[in-house]
Structure formats: structure tokens, C-alpha cells
mmCIF file of C-alpha atoms and ligand atoms in Angstrom:
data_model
loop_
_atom_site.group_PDB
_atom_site.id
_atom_site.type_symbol
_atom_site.label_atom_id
_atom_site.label_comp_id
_atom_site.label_asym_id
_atom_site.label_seq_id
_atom_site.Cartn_x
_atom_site.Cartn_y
_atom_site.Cartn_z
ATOM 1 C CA UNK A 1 -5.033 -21.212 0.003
ATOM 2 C CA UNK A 2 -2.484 -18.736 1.137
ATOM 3 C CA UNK A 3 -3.449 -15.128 2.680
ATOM 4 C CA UNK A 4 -2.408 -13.570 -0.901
ATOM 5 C CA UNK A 5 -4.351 -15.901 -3.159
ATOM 6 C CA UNK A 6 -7.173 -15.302 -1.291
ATOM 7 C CA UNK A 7 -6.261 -11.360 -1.926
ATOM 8 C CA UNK A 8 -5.774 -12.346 -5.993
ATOM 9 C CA UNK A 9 -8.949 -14.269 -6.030
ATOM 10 C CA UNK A 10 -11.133 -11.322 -4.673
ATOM 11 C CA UNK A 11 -9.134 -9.635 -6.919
ATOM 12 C CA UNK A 12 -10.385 -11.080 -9.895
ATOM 13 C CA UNK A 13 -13.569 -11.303 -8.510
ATOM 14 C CA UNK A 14 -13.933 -7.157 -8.210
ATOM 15 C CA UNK A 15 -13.013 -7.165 -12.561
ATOM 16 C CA UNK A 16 -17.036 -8.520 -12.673
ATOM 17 C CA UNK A 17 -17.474 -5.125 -11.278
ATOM 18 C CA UNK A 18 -15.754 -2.981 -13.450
ATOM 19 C CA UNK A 19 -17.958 -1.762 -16.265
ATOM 20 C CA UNK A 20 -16.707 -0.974 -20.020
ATOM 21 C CA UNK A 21 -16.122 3.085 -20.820
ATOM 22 C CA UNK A 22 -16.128 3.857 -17.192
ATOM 23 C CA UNK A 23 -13.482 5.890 -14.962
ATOM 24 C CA UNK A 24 -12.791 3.108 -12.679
ATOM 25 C CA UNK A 25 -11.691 4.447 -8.644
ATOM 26 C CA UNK A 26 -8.843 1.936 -7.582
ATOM 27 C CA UNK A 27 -7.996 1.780 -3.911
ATOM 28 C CA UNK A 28 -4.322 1.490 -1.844
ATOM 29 C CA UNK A 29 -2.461 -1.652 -0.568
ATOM 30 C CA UNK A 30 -1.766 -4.810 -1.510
ATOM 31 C CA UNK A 31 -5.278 -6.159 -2.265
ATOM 32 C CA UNK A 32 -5.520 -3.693 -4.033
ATOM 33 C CA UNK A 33 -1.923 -3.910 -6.120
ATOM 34 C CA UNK A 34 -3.751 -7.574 -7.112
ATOM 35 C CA UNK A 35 -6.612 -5.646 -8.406
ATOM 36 C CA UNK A 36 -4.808 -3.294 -10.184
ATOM 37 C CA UNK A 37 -2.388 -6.133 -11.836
ATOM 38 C CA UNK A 38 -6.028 -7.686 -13.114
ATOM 39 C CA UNK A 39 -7.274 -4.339 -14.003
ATOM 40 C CA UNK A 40 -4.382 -4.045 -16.384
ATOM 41 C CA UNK A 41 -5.075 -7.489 -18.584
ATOM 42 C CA UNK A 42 -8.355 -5.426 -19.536
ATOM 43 C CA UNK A 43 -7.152 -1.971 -19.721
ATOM 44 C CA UNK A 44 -8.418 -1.286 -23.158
ATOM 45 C CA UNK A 45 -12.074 -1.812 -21.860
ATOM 46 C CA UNK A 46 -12.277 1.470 -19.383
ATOM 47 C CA UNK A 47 -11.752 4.822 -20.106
ATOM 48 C CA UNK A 48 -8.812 5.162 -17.662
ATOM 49 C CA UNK A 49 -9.139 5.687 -13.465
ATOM 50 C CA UNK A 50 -8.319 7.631 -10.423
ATOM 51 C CA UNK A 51 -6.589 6.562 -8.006
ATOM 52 C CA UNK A 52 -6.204 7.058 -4.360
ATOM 53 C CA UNK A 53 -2.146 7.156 -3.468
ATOM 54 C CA UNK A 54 0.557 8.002 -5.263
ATOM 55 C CA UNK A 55 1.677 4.501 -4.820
ATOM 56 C CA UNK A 56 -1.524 3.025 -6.754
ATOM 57 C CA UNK A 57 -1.055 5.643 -9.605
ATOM 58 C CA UNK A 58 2.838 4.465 -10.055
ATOM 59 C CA UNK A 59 1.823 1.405 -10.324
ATOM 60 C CA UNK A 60 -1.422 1.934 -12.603
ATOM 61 C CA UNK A 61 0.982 3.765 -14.522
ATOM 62 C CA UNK A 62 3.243 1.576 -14.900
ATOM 63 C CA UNK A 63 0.763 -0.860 -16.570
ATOM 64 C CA UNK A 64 0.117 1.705 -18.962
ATOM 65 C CA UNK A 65 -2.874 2.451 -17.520
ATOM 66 C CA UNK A 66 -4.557 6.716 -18.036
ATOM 67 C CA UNK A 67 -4.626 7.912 -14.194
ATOM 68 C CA UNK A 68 -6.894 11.454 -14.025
ATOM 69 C CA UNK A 69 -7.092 13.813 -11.214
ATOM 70 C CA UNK A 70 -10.407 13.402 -9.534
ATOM 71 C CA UNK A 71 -10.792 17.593 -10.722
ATOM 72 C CA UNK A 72 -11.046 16.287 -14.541
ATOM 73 C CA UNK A 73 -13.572 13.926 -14.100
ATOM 74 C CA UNK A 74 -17.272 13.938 -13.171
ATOM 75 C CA UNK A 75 -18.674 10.457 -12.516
ATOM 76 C CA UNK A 76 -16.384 7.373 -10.875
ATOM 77 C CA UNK A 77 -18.809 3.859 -11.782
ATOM 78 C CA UNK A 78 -17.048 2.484 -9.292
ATOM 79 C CA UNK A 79 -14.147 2.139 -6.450
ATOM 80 C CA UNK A 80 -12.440 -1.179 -5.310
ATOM 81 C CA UNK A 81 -10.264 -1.133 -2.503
ATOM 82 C CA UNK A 82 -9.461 -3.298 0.360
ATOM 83 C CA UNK A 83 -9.635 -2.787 4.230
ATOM 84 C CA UNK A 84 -8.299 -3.947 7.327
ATOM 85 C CA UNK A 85 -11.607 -4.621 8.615
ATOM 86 C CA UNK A 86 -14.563 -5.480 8.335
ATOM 87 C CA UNK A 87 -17.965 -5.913 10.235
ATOM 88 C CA UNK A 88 -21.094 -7.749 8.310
ATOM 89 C CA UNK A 89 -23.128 -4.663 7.743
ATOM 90 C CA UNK A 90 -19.658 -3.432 5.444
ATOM 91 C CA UNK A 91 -18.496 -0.970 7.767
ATOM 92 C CA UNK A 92 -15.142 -0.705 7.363
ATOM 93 C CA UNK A 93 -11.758 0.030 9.271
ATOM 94 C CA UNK A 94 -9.280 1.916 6.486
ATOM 95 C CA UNK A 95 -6.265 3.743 6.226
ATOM 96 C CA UNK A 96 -3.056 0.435 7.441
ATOM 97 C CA UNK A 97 -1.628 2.311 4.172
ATOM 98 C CA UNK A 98 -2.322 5.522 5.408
ATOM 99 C CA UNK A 99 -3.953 6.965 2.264
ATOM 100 C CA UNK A 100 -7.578 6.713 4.242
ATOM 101 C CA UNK A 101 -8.474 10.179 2.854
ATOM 102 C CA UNK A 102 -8.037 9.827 -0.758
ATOM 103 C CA UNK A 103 -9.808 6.619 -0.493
ATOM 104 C CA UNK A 104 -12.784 8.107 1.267
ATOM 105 C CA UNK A 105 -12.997 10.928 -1.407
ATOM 106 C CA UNK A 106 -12.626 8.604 -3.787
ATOM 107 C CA UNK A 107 -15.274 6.389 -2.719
ATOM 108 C CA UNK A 108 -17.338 9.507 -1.953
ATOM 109 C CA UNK A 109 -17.492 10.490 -5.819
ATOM 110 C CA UNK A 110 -17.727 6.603 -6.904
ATOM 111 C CA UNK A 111 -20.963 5.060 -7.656
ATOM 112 C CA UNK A 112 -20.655 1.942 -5.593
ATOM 113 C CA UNK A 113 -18.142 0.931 -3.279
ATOM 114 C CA UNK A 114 -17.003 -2.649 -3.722
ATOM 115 C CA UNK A 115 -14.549 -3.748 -0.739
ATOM 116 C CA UNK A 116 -12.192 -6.769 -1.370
ATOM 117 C CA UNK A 117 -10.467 -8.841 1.305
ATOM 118 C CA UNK A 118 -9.387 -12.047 2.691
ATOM 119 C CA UNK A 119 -11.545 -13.154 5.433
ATOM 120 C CA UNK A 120 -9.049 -12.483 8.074
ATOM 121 C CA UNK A 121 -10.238 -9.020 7.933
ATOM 122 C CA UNK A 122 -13.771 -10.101 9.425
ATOM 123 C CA UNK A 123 -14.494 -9.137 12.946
ATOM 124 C CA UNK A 124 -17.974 -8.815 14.997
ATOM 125 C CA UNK A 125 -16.707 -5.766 16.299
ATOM 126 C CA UNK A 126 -14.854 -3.346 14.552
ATOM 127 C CA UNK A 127 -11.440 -1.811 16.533
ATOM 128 C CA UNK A 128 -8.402 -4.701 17.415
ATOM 129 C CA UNK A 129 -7.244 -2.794 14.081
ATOM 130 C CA UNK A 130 -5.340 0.216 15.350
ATOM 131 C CA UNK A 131 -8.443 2.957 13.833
ATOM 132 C CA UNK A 132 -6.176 5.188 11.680
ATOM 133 C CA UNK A 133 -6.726 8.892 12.144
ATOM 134 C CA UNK A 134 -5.076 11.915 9.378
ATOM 135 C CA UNK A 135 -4.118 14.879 11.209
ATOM 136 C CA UNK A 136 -3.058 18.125 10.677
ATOM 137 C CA UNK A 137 0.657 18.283 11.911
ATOM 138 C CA UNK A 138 0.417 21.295 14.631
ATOM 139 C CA UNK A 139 -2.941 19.790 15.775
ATOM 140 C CA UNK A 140 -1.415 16.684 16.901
ATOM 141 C CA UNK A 141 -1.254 16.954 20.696
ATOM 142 C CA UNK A 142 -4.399 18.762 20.822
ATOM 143 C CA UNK A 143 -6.187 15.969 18.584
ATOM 144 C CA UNK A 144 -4.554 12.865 20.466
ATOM 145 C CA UNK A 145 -5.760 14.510 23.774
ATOM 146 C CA UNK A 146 -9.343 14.835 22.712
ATOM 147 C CA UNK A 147 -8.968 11.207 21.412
ATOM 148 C CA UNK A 148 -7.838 9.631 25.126
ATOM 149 C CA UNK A 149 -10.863 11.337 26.242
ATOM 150 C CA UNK A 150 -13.295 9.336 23.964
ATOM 151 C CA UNK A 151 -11.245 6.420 25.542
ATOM 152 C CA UNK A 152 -8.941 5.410 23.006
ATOM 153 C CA UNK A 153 -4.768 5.337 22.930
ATOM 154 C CA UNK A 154 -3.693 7.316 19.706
ATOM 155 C CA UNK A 155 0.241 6.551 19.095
ATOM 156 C CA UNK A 156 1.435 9.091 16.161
ATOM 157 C CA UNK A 157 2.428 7.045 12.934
ATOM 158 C CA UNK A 158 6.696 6.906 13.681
ATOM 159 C CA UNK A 159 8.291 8.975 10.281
ATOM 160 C CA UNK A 160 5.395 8.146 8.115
ATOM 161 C CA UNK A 161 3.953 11.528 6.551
ATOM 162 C CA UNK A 162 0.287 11.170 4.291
ATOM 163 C CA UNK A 163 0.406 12.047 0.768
ATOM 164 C CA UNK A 164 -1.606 15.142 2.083
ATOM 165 C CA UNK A 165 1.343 16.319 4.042
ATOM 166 C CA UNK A 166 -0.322 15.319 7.546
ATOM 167 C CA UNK A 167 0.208 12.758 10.338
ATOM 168 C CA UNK A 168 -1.325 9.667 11.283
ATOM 169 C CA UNK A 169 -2.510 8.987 14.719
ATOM 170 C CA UNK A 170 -3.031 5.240 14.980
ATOM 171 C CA UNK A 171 -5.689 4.961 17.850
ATOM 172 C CA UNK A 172 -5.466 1.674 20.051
ATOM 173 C CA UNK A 173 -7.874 -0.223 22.427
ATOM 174 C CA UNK A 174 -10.982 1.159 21.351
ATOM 175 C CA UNK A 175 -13.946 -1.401 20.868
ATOM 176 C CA UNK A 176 -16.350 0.361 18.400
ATOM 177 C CA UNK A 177 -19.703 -0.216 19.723
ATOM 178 C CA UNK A 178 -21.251 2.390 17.557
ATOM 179 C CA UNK A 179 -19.157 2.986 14.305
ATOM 180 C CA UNK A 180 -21.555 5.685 12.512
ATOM 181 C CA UNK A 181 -21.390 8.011 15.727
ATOM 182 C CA UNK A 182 -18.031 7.446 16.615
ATOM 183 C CA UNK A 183 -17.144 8.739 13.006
ATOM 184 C CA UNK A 184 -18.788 11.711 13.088
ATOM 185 C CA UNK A 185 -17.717 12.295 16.611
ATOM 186 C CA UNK A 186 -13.797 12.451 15.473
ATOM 187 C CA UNK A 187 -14.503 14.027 12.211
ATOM 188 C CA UNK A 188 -16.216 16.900 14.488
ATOM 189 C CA UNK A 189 -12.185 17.074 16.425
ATOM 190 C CA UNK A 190 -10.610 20.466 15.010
ATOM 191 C CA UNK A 191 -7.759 19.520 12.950
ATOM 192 C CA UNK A 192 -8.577 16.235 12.136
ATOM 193 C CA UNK A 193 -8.766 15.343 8.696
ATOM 194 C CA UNK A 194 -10.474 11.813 8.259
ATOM 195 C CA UNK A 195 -10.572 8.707 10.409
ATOM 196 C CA UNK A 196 -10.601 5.462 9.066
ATOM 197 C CA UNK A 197 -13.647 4.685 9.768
ATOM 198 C CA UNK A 198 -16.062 4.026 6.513
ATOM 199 C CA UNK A 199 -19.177 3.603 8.307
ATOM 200 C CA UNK A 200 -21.765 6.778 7.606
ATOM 201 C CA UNK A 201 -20.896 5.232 3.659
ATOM 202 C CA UNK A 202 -20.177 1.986 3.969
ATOM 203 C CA UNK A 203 -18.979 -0.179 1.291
ATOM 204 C CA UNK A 204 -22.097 -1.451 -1.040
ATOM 205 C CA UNK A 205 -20.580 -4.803 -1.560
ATOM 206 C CA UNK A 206 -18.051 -6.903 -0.027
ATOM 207 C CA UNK A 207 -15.949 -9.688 -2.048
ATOM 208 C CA UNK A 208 -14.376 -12.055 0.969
ATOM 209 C CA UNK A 209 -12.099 -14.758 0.211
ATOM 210 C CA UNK A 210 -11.573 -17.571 2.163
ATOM 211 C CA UNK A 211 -10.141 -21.446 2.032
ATOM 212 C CA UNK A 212 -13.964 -21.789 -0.258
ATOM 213 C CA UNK A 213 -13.833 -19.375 -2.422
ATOM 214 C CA UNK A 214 -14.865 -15.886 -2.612
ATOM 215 C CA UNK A 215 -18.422 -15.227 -1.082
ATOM 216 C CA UNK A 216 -20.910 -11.813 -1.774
ATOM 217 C CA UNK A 217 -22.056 -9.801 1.029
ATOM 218 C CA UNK A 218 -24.277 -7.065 0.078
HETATM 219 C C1 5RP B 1 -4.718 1.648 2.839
HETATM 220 C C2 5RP B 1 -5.910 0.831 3.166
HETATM 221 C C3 5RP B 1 -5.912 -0.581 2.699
HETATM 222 O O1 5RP B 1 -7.096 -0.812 2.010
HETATM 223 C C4 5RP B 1 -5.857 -1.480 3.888
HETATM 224 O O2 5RP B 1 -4.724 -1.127 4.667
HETATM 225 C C5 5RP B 1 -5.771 -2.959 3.472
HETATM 226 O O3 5RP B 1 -4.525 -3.239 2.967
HETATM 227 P P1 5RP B 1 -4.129 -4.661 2.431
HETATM 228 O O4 5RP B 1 -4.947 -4.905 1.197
HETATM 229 O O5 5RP B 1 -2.660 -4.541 2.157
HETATM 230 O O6 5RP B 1 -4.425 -5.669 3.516
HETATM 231 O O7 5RP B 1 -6.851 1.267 3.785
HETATM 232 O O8 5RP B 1 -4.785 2.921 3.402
#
């Protein structure tokens, strides 16, 4: 099995999650563009979704598929969306696509959390993953400073800009011992927006697929 038919079989998987006359939350990358290609052969079935790029909604959209603003809609059943890691208690390294805040938001107003991935993305401990950080532009220098000092190497994103408007740090060398307090410890750095790491509310189920087939963690 190749890298991306694990991603289409976890992909499949997630549709077990998706329940009939819901507002489905669909995640960013290309884990997720599987999911959303499956999402579409049922389409009829849910009440439409929101989505957490512009990327995902093009593409949602271009199945024919209702994308709402998360302001029109009061209750998410659930979010699927991938990660680029992954420790066995589901705390998760996000944001490789850069769209880490709308998908914590997202997930945030979403029911349950279901995380798909290939099992390349499993670690012991979280952090060979470059942790993504969204910053406020003019913070930058200030924020990457403060980040060296919790002893990590933040190199700023090269021409990427977030859907947001903001900058990515991409923070190397870090081994993340403690992944709930190093959260909140970067989410307390003025002019950070949200770091990739979805540990405080991690993901309520994992679908991994490997060479066997796609296992449960929850
Ligand atoms: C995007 C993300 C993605 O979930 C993460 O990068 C995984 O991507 P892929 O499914 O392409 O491996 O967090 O911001």
C-alpha cells in the first residue's frame, strides 16, 4: 500500500463518522482532499459543512457541496482532518498547510474530533515536525525571539501568507516533552495567534492507516 492509499483508506474510514442532517467540519491537506472526494459520493445525506481553508471550500465547492461560514451555523457533529503528527494519547502536531487556526476553531465548535492519517505520522514524541506557529506580521521578531528562549529555532514560512493575513513561524528542534503546557505557554506569547499544537483538545479519535488496514485509537 502506497502513502496515499493509506490516506484514501482512512479516508473512507472517517464517512462511518459522518452522521445524516449534520453540518459536517472538513479539515485542510491532502488527507483531507481524499475525505472530501468521499464526502462528495454522499453529499445528499448532510446538510452541507464548514470548512477550514479556502482551499478545502474550492474544492467542497466544486463537488457541489453547501460550504457555510462558521457565523451561520450553531452546532458542527463533527470535524475530520489530518495531521502531521501524532502521539498515542491523539495529541496532535497541525498546521504543514498552514491553515492551523481555522482548523482549531473548527474543531473547537465540532462535536468530536476525528483525526485521519497514514501511520507515518506516528511518533512517541511529538516535535521532528517543524511545530507551526500563526503570527501576527509586525510581531514576528518579537515572537521568534521569545520562541529561541523556550529553546526552539522558529524559521518564518518563505512567501507563504495564512488565509488570516498572518505569518507562519515554523519552529525547529524542539522535543515536546510536555505538549498541553507548551501550548498554552506560546498561546500566552503577545501576537501569536495559534500554534499547531492540538493538545489541551486533542483529537477524540484517530483513524491510522497502515500496510494492515486502518486501526481505531480512541
Ligand atoms: C494543514 C494541516 C494538515 O492536516 C496536515 O498538514 C496534514 O496534511 P496531509 O494530510 O497533506 O499530510 O494541518 O494545515
Amino acid at each position: 500500500m502506497t502513502q496515499d492509499e493509506m490516506k484514501q483508506a482512512v479516508a473512507k474510514a472517517a464517512i462511518d463518522y459522518v452522521e445524516a442532517g449534520t453540518i459536517i467540519g472538513v479539515g485542510t491537506g491532502s488527507t483531507a482532499n481524499f475525505f472530501i472526494d468521499e464526502l462528495a459520493k454522499i453529499k445528499h445525506k448532510i446538510d452541507g459543512t464548514v470548512a477550514s481553508s479556502v482551499a478545502s471550500a474550492d474544492r467542497l465547492k466544486g463537488h457541489g457541496i453547501e460550504v457555510f461560514d462558521l457565523n451561520n451555523v450553531s452546532e458542527i457533529s463533527v470535524y475530520i482532518d489530518g495531521a502531521d503528527e501524532t502521539n498515542r494519547h491523539l495529541h496532535l502536531v497541525k498546521g504543514g498547510g498552514g491553515a492551523l487556526t481555522r482548523e482549531k476553531i473548527v474543531a473547537a465548535a465540532s462535536r468530536k474530533f476525528v483525526c485521519i492519517a497514514d501511520d507515518s505520522k506516528l511518533v512517541d514524541i511529538l516535535g521532528k515536525f517543524p511545530l507551526p506557529i500563526e503570527v501576527i506580521p509586525m510581531a514576528r521578531s518579537f515572537v521568534a525571539r521569545e520562541i529561541a528562549k523556550l529553546g526552539g529555532e522558529p524559521v518564518l514560512r518563505d512567501g507563504f501568507t495564512t488565509d488570516n493575513g498572518n505569518v507562519i513561524l515554523d519552529v525547529h528542534n524542539m522535543e515536546i516533552m510536555e505538549p498541553t503546557v507548551l501550548e498554552q505557554k506560546l498561546n500566552n506569547i503577545t501576537g501569536v495567534v495559534t500554534n499547531g499544537l492540538f493538545a489541551i483538545k486533542p483529537a477524540d479519535v484517530l483513524l491510522l492507516g497502515g500496510k494492515d488496514g486502518v486501526k481505531v485509537l480512541d
